Amino acid sequence: MLIRMKILVVGSGGREHALTWKLASDSTRPEIFCAPGNAGTSALATNLDIGADDLERLLAWAIENRPDLTVVGPEVPLCLGLVDRLEEAGLAAFGPCKAAAHIEGSKVFAKDVMEAGGVPTARSGAFSNPGDARAYARELGAPLVVKAEGLAAGKGVLICETIEEADAAIDTAMVDRAFGDAGEQILIEEFLVGEEASIFAMVDGETVVLLASSQDHKRAFDGDAGPNTGGMGAYSPAPIVTDDLWPTIREQVFGRTLAELRKRGITYKGILYAGLMIHEGALKVLEFNCRFGDPETQCVLARIKGDLLPSLQASAAGSLSDELIEWHDEPAVVVVMASGGYPGAYDKGEVISGIEAADSGDGVTVFHAGTARSGDDVVTSGGRVLGVTARGADIEQAVAAAYAAVEKISFTGAHFRRDIAGRALTRPLADA
């Protein structure tokens, strides 16, 4: 009798639904558990009533059930050391250890690593005193960027067009503590001009496998207007990442960063995500994340041919190679449908209709993010509710398919951007 592998996916968002969806299609047909999962993962896996940051209960379940691999989605359990705890218990896990995850948990640490390693990045200063921060803002000059030092669910970055806006942002983070303890210290950076791109690298401690490029849309409204969000949509590949940039990305971004971490006694495994700003063929690193991005994961995974599981296992085991991942040539687009008011206050419990009709479209997959089940209904439970994802023969077809699917879905207060992948429609797509 064939014994199925057990996989535990930790997290509850669109990223975790996409990972579960991809793993569920693996040729080995593993048995998947999600902690806590959402309404979408419940159709593919067994959801567990355990929060992603409840390390004690996660560890207890894993020790009792012995999953063959635990895939940790969000940054919080990674920064709390879940991978360390699992490995100490003799269990395989995909994701960086606590010391490595600090590259996302602390923007000051990440900036120090970049500067010491010679990674191209923006000028900046770190401050724990609001007065000193205001003085540096005047020295640097507007526009500039104020970043909460710690984790802030993707919302701790404030772009300031004027010094007055910078003063207000400093107060928001350090005085009002809008981002909690994440604002105890802040980073003030020069504002970089250009176009952003997201690059995921899968790492096994030594070997780096670069995944397909993508571009996120952070602002809440069309035309990159409104406040920053966790991401309102993405597409892959990103045409701003041209063929001649890939060697620079490999060596100057990932090679130098991983070498500097090794100098500090830190072995990095899992996903290392670099947010880049690209201008006139040159790049600088905006930030590093210690996990797959959301919603970029949805469109990147939609482009992977065949199995994902072998590469995740190889990353954990230290045996990664480029041959483990193959790509569809077709681009993919994800449009996020959000709750009314997001990224501010929003209602929960709104009934969602039309998901099945949207999901039945050719090349379309609707990934759940902030959803839950209420009886027979799927209802909203978060700010970003769904990631409607489509692959197409070209970017125009992928965009059209995604928005055609979006139009089939409805819930009270739903809002979404109508210009996702707009930049890609004006220039030829990159190769990867």
Tab-separated table of N, CA and C in Angstrom, residues 136-192:
chain	number	residue	atom	x	y	z
A	136	TYR	N	16.891	64.438	10.627
A	136	TYR	CA	17.465	63.708	9.491
A	136	TYR	C	16.591	63.869	8.252
A	137	ALA	N	15.273	63.890	8.455
A	137	ALA	CA	14.367	64.074	7.321
A	137	ALA	C	14.653	65.392	6.624
A	138	ARG	N	14.950	66.424	7.388
A	138	ARG	CA	15.264	67.726	6.798
A	138	ARG	C	16.627	67.699	6.092
A	139	GLU	N	17.540	66.939	6.655
A	139	GLU	CA	18.857	66.807	6.023
A	139	GLU	C	18.752	66.050	4.692
A	140	LEU	N	17.927	65.004	4.683
A	140	LEU	CA	17.787	64.175	3.484
A	140	LEU	C	16.967	64.897	2.422
A	141	GLY	N	15.910	65.577	2.874
A	141	GLY	CA	15.036	66.296	1.948
A	141	GLY	C	13.927	65.428	1.389
A	142	ALA	N	12.809	66.043	1.054
A	142	ALA	CA	11.655	65.336	0.498
A	142	ALA	C	11.783	65.255	-1.021
A	143	PRO	N	11.142	64.248	-1.643
A	143	PRO	CA	10.365	63.181	-1.005
A	143	PRO	C	11.271	62.164	-0.324
A	144	LEU	N	10.698	61.454	0.646
A	144	LEU	CA	11.434	60.427	1.371
A	144	LEU	C	10.456	59.367	1.853
A	145	VAL	N	11.007	58.321	2.460
A	145	VAL	CA	10.188	57.193	2.900
A	145	VAL	C	10.444	56.941	4.375
A	146	VAL	N	9.371	56.778	5.134
A	146	VAL	CA	9.454	56.437	6.558
A	146	VAL	C	8.977	55.003	6.722
A	147	LYS	N	9.832	54.169	7.333
A	147	LYS	CA	9.496	52.756	7.514
A	147	LYS	C	9.534	52.380	8.988
A	148	ALA	N	8.454	51.778	9.475
A	148	ALA	CA	8.470	51.197	10.814
A	148	ALA	C	9.507	50.078	10.834
A	149	GLU	N	10.289	49.982	11.894
A	149	GLU	CA	11.439	49.084	11.940
A	149	GLU	C	11.044	47.606	11.898
A	150	GLY	N	9.972	47.260	12.576
A	150	GLY	CA	9.585	45.857	12.693
A	150	GLY	C	8.452	45.475	11.767
A	151	LEU	N	7.867	44.300	12.040
A	151	LEU	CA	6.784	43.787	11.201
A	151	LEU	C	5.525	44.622	11.359
A	152	ALA	N	4.912	44.981	10.222
A	152	ALA	CA	3.700	45.808	10.264
A	152	ALA	C	2.702	45.358	9.209
A	153	ALA	N	2.709	44.049	8.893
A	153	ALA	CA	1.749	43.459	7.958
A	153	ALA	C	1.720	44.174	6.615
A	154	GLY	N	2.875	44.647	6.171
A	154	GLY	CA	2.967	45.291	4.865
A	154	GLY	C	2.464	46.715	4.829
A	155	LYS	N	2.131	47.283	6.000
A	155	LYS	CA	1.533	48.623	6.030
A	155	LYS	C	2.405	49.660	6.726
A	156	GLY	N	3.625	49.293	7.102
A	156	GLY	CA	4.470	50.190	7.868
A	156	GLY	C	5.391	51.058	7.038
A	157	VAL	N	5.097	51.203	5.738
A	157	VAL	CA	5.917	52.027	4.851
A	157	VAL	C	5.104	53.242	4.417
A	158	LEU	N	5.593	54.434	4.721
A	158	LEU	CA	4.871	55.675	4.431
A	158	LEU	C	5.705	56.540	3.500
A	159	ILE	N	5.168	56.815	2.319
A	159	ILE	CA	5.859	57.652	1.334
A	159	ILE	C	5.449	59.100	1.565
A	160	CYS	N	6.432	59.969	1.743
A	160	CYS	CA	6.172	61.355	2.134
A	160	CYS	C	6.667	62.309	1.043
A	161	GLU	N	5.754	63.079	0.485
A	161	GLU	CA	6.099	64.014	-0.590
A	161	GLU	C	6.699	65.310	-0.059
A	162	THR	N	6.405	65.642	1.200
A	162	THR	CA	6.889	66.886	1.794
A	162	THR	C	7.448	66.602	3.188
A	163	ILE	N	8.187	67.579	3.721
A	163	ILE	CA	8.718	67.446	5.081
A	163	ILE	C	7.574	67.410	6.092
A	164	GLU	N	6.507	68.151	5.805
A	164	GLU	CA	5.346	68.126	6.711
A	164	GLU	C	4.742	66.719	6.768
A	165	GLU	N	4.657	66.072	5.608
A	165	GLU	CA	4.158	64.701	5.591
A	165	GLU	C	5.112	63.763	6.332
A	166	ALA	N	6.405	64.022	6.210
A	166	ALA	CA	7.386	63.206	6.931
A	166	ALA	C	7.218	63.359	8.440
A	167	ASP	N	7.019	64.591	8.904
A	167	ASP	CA	6.787	64.824	10.333
A	167	ASP	C	5.558	64.049	10.815
A	168	ALA	N	4.508	64.097	10.006
A	168	ALA	CA	3.272	63.389	10.381
A	168	ALA	C	3.500	61.882	10.400
A	169	ALA	N	4.264	61.370	9.434
A	169	ALA	CA	4.545	59.933	9.372
A	169	ALA	C	5.379	59.488	10.568
A	170	ILE	N	6.352	60.304	10.946
A	170	ILE	CA	7.176	59.998	12.119
A	170	ILE	C	6.300	59.923	13.366
A	171	ASP	N	5.381	60.900	13.502
A	171	ASP	CA	4.455	60.879	14.645
A	171	ASP	C	3.540	59.656	14.596
A	172	THR	N	3.056	59.323	13.403
A	172	THR	CA	2.170	58.165	13.262
A	172	THR	C	2.850	56.900	13.775
A	173	ALA	N	4.105	56.720	13.383
A	173	ALA	CA	4.822	55.503	13.752
A	173	ALA	C	5.339	55.533	15.187
A	174	MET	N	5.950	56.660	15.594
A	174	MET	CA	6.697	56.682	16.851
A	174	MET	C	5.920	57.235	18.036
A	175	VAL	N	5.010	58.156	17.765
A	175	VAL	CA	4.253	58.778	18.853
A	175	VAL	C	2.887	58.111	19.012
A	176	ASP	N	2.141	58.043	17.902
A	176	ASP	CA	0.819	57.423	17.962
A	176	ASP	C	0.891	55.897	18.010
A	177	ARG	N	2.034	55.339	17.624
A	177	ARG	CA	2.254	53.888	17.594
A	177	ARG	C	1.183	53.170	16.774
A	178	ALA	N	0.907	53.711	15.587
A	178	ALA	CA	-0.089	53.108	14.699
A	178	ALA	C	0.303	51.694	14.283
A	179	PHE	N	1.600	51.383	14.330
A	179	PHE	CA	2.072	50.046	13.953
A	179	PHE	C	2.566	49.260	15.159
A	180	GLY	N	2.124	49.690	16.356
A	180	GLY	CA	2.507	48.986	17.571
A	180	GLY	C	3.996	49.085	17.829
A	181	ASP	N	4.569	48.006	18.356
A	181	ASP	CA	5.989	47.997	18.694
A	181	ASP	C	6.890	48.129	17.473
A	182	ALA	N	6.332	47.869	16.279
A	182	ALA	CA	7.129	48.008	15.056
A	182	ALA	C	7.616	49.435	14.863
A	183	GLY	N	6.928	50.401	15.493
A	183	GLY	CA	7.308	51.804	15.357
A	183	GLY	C	8.206	52.314	16.462
A	184	GLU	N	8.727	51.425	17.279
A	184	GLU	CA	9.627	51.834	18.357
A	184	GLU	C	10.897	52.466	17.779
A	185	GLN	N	11.294	51.959	16.629
A	185	GLN	CA	12.414	52.516	15.885
A	185	GLN	C	11.958	52.651	14.436
A	186	ILE	N	12.464	53.647	13.730
A	186	ILE	CA	12.078	53.809	12.327
A	186	ILE	C	13.316	53.966	11.464
A	187	LEU	N	13.118	53.713	10.181
A	187	LEU	CA	14.150	53.922	9.172
A	187	LEU	C	13.646	55.033	8.255
A	188	ILE	N	14.473	56.023	7.993
A	188	ILE	CA	14.140	57.071	7.035
A	188	ILE	C	15.056	56.893	5.836
A	189	GLU	N	14.460	56.741	4.659
A	189	GLU	CA	15.221	56.457	3.449
A	189	GLU	C	14.976	57.509	2.386
A	190	GLU	N	15.978	57.661	1.525
A	190	GLU	CA	15.765	58.488	0.344
A	190	GLU	C	14.693	57.842	-0.534
A	191	PHE	N	13.934	58.649	-1.211
A	191	PHE	CA	12.911	58.158	-2.135
A	191	PHE	C	13.582	57.784	-3.453
A	192	LEU	N	13.378	56.548	-3.869
A	192	LEU	CA	13.989	56.073	-5.108
A	192	LEU	C	13.011	56.191	-6.270
